[in-house]
GROMACS .gro file of C-alpha atoms in nm:
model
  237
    1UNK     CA    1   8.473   6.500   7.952
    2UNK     CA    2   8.715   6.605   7.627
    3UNK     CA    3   8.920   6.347   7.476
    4UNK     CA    4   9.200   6.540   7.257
    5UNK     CA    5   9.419   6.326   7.009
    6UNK     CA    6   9.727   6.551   6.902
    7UNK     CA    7   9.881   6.396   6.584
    8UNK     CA    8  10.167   6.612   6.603
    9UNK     CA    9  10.388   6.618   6.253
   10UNK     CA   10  10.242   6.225   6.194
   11UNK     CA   11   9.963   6.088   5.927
   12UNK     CA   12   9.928   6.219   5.587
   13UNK     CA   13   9.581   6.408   5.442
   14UNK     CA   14   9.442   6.078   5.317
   15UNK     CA   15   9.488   5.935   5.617
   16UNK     CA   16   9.375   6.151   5.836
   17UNK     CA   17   9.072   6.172   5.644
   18UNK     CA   18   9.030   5.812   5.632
   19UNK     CA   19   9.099   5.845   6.025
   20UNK     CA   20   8.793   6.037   6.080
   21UNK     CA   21   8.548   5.902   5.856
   22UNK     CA   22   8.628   5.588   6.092
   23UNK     CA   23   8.623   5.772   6.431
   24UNK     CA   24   8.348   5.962   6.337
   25UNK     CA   25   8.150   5.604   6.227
   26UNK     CA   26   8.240   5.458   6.617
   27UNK     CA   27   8.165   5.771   6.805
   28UNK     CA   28   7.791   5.768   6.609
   29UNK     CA   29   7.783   5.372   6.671
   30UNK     CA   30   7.891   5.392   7.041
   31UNK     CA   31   7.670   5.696   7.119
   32UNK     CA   32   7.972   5.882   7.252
   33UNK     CA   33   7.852   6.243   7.391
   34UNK     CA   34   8.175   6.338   7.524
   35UNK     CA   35   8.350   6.669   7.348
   36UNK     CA   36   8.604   6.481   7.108
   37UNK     CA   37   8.929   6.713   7.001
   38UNK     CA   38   9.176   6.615   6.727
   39UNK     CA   39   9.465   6.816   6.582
   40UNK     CA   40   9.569   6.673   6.246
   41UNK     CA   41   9.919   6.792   6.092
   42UNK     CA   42   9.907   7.183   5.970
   43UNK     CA   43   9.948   7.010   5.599
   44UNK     CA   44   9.620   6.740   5.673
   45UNK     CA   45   9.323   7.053   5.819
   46UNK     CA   46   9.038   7.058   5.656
   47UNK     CA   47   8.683   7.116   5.667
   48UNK     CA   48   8.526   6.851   5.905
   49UNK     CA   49   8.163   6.816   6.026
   50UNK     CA   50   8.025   6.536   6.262
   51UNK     CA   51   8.088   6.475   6.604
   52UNK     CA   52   8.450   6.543   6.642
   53UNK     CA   53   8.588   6.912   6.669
   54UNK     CA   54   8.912   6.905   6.423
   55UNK     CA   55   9.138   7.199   6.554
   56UNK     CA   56   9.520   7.403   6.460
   57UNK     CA   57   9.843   7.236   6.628
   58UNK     CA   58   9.954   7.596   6.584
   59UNK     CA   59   9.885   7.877   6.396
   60UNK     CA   60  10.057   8.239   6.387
   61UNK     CA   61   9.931   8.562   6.518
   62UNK     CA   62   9.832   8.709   6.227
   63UNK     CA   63   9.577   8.689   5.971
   64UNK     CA   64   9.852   8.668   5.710
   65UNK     CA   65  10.195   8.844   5.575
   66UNK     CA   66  10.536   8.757   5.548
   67UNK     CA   67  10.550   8.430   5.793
   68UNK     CA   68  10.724   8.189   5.614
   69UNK     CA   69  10.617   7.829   5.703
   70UNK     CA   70  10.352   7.985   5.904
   71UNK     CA   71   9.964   7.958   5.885
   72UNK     CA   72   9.761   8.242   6.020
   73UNK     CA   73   9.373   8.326   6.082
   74UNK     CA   74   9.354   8.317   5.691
   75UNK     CA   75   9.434   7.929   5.685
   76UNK     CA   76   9.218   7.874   5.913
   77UNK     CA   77   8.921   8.041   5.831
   78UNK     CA   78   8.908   7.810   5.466
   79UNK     CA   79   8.856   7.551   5.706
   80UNK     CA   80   8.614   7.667   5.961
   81UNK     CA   81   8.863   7.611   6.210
   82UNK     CA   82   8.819   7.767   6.533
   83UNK     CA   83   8.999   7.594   6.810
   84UNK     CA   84   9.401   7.584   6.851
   85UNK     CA   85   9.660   7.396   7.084
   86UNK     CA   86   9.874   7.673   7.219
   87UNK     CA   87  10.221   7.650   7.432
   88UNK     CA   88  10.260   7.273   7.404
   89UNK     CA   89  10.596   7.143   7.517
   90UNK     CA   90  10.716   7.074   7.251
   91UNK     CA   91  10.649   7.403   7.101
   92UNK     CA   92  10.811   7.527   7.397
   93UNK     CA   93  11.090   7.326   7.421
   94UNK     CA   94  11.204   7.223   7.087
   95UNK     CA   95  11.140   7.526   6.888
   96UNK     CA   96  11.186   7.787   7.181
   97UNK     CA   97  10.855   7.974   7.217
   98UNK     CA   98  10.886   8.192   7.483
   99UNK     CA   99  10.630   8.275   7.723
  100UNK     CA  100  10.556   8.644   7.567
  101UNK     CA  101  10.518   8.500   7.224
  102UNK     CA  102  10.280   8.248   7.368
  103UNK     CA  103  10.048   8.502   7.527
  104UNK     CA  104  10.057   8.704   7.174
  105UNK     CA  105   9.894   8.382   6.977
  106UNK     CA  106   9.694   8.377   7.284
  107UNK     CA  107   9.521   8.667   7.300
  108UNK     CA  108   9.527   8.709   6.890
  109UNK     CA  109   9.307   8.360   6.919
  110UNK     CA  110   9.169   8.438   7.207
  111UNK     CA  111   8.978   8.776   7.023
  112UNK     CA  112   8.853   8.604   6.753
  113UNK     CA  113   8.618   8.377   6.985
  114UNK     CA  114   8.884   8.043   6.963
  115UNK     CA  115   8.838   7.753   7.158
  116UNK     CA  116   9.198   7.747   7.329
  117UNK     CA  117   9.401   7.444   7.463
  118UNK     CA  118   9.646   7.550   7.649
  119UNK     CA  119   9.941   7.345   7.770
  120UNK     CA  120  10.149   7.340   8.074
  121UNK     CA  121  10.386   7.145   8.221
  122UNK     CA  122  10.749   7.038   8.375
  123UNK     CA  123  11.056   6.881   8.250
  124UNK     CA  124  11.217   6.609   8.461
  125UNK     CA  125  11.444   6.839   8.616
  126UNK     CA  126  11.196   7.069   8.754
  127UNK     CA  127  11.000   6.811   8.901
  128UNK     CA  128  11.276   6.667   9.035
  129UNK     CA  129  11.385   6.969   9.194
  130UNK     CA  130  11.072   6.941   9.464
  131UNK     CA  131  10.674   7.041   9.461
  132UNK     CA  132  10.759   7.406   9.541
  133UNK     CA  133  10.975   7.509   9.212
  134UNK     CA  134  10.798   7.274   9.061
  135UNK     CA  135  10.496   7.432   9.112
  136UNK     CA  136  10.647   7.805   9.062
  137UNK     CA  137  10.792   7.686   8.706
  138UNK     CA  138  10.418   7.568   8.604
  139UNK     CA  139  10.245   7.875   8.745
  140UNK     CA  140  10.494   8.139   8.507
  141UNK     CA  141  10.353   7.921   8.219
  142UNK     CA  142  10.031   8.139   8.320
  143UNK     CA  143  10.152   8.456   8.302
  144UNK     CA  144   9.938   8.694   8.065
  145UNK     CA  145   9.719   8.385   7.980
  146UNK     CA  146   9.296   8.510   8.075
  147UNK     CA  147   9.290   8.196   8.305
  148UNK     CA  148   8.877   8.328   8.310
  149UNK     CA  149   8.859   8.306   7.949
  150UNK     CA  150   8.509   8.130   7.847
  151UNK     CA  151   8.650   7.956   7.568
  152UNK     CA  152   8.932   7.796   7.772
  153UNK     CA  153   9.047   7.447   7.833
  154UNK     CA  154   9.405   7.395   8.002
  155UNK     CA  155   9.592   7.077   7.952
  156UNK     CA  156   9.861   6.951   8.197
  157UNK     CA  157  10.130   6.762   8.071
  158UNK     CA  158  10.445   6.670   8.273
  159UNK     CA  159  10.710   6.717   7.946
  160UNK     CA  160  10.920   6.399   8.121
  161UNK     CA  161  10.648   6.186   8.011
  162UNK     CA  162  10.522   6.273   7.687
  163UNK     CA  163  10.606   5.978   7.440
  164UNK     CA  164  10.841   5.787   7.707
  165UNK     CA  165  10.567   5.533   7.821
  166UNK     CA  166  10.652   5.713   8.146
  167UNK     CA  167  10.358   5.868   8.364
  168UNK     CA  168  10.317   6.036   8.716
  169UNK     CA  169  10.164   5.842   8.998
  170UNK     CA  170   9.776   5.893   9.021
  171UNK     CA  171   9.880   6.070   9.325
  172UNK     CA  172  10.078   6.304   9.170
  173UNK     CA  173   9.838   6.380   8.914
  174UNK     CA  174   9.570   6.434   9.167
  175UNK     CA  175   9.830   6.665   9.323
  176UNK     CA  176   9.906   6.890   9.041
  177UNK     CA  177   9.571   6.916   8.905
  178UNK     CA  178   9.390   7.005   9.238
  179UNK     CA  179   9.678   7.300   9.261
  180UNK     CA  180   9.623   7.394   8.906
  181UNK     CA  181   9.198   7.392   8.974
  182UNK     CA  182   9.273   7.695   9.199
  183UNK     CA  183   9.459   7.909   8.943
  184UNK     CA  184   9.152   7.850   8.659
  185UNK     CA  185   8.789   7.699   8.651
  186UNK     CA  186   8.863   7.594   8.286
  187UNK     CA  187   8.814   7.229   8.214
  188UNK     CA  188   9.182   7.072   8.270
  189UNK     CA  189   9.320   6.748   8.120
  190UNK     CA  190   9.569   6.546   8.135
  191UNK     CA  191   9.838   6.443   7.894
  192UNK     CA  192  10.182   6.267   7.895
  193UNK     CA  193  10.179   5.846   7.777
  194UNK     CA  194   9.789   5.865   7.824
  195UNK     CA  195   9.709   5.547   7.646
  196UNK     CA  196   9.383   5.262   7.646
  197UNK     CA  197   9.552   5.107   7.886
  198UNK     CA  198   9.570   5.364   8.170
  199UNK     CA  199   9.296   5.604   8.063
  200UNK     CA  200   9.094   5.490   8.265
  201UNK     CA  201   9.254   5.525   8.633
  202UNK     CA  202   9.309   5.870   8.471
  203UNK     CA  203   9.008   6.007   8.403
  204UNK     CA  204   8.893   5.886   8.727
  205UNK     CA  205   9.136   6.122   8.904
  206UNK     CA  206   8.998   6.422   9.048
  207UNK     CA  207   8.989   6.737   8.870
  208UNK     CA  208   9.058   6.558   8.569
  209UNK     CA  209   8.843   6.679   8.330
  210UNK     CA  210   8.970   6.466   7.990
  211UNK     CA  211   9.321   6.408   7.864
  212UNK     CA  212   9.501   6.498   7.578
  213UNK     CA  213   9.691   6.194   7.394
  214UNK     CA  214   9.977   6.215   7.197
  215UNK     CA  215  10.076   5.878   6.999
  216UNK     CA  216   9.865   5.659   7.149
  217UNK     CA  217   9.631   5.873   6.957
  218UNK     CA  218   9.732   5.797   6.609
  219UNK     CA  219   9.455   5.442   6.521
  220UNK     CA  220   9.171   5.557   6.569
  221UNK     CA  221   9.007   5.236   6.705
  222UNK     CA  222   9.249   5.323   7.012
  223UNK     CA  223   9.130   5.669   7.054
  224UNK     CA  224   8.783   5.547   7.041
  225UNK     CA  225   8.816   5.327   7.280
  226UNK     CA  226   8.963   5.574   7.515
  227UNK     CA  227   8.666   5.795   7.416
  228UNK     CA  228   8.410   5.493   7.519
  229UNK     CA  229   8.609   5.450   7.840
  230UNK     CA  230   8.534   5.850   7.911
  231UNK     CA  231   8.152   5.823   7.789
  232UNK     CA  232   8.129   5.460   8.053
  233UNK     CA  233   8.285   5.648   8.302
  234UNK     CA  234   8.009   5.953   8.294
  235UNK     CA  235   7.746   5.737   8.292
  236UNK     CA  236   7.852   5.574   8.603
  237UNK     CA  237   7.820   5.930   8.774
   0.00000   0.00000   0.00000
């Protein structure tokens, strides 16, 4: 399984470092095997080696230039970083990437080799609107995206839900995600209020393949545990 933590604009360098050294130190105690993800602020990357893949919240389509408060392939490559979250909702939704932009960083990322987390998803209004739209809004999101792309994970996260302590029923999860199975073979997880709590019943839906967690993420004790829950769970298979 792949347990993501997206730290979005929260934690400073020092402690996200300190963060790590302690995830890292559980992970190692806890013999956790499962692919760990975390996406620090743009201002807290660095190098990282151990168990846990640190990856780009974002990152421009470009190597570098005239981007101001951009990074580009430059930024990343002081930092052996090589994996990026692209087309989260918020990205979307707050600062207005459109779909064509989106498939731009895509396949920029997607040519130098990246490991790629991509994010789809609905807003309450779609949703609400019935399975049908909902389900044509979600599959636009996929438009010019190389759903076959080896380095490819695809996280689905219902936008209604992210940081409201709201979530789908497992049902509805099940629902989406079995749909979403037949447009790509890539792993797919789940995000939106994932938290120790619930990660469980989660990550025992079908065609879940991890979650991504957004401030449940932030103490790293949490995400641990949520990362032990994934690594008890596989070894029950």
């Amino acid at each position: 399984m792949i347990v993501a933590a997206n730290f979005k604009t929260n934690l400073t360098r020092k402690k996200t470092l300190n963060y790590l050294g302690a995830l890292e130190s559980i992970l190692k105690e806890k013999n956790i095997s499962q692919e760990v993800l975390v996406f620090p602020a743009t201002s807290s990357l660095d190098e990282h080696e151990g168990l846990v893949t640190v990856g780009a919240q974002n990152a421009y389509a470009t190597f570098n230039g005239a981007f101001t408060g951009e990074i580009g392939q430059e930024q990343l490559d002081e930092f052996g970083i090589k994996t990026i979250l692209i087309g989260h909702s918020e990205r979307r939704h707050v600062l207005g990437e459109t779909q064509e932009e989106l498939v731009t960083k895509f396949n920029f990322y997607k040519e130098l080799g990246f490991k790629i987390v991509y994010c789809v998803g609905e807003p309450l209004e779609i949703r609400e609107s019935g399975n049908e739209i909902m389900m044509k809004y979600i599959s636009a999101q996929y438009e010019g995206i190389d759903t076959e792309y080896e380095n490819l994970t695809i996280a689905y996260e219902p936008v209604w839900a992210i940081g409201t302590g709201l979530t789908p029923t497992l049902d509805d999860i099940q629902t989406v995600h079995q749909a979403l199975k037949a447009k790509s073979k890539a792993p797919l997880l789940y995000g939106g209020s994932v938290k120790v709590a619930n990660v469980e019943e989660v990550l025992s839906i079908e065609n879940v393949d991890g979650v991504l967690v957004g401030g449940a993420s932030l103490i790293a004790q949490d995400f641990a545990k949520m990362c032990e829950i994934a690594q008890e769970i596989e070894n029950k298979e």
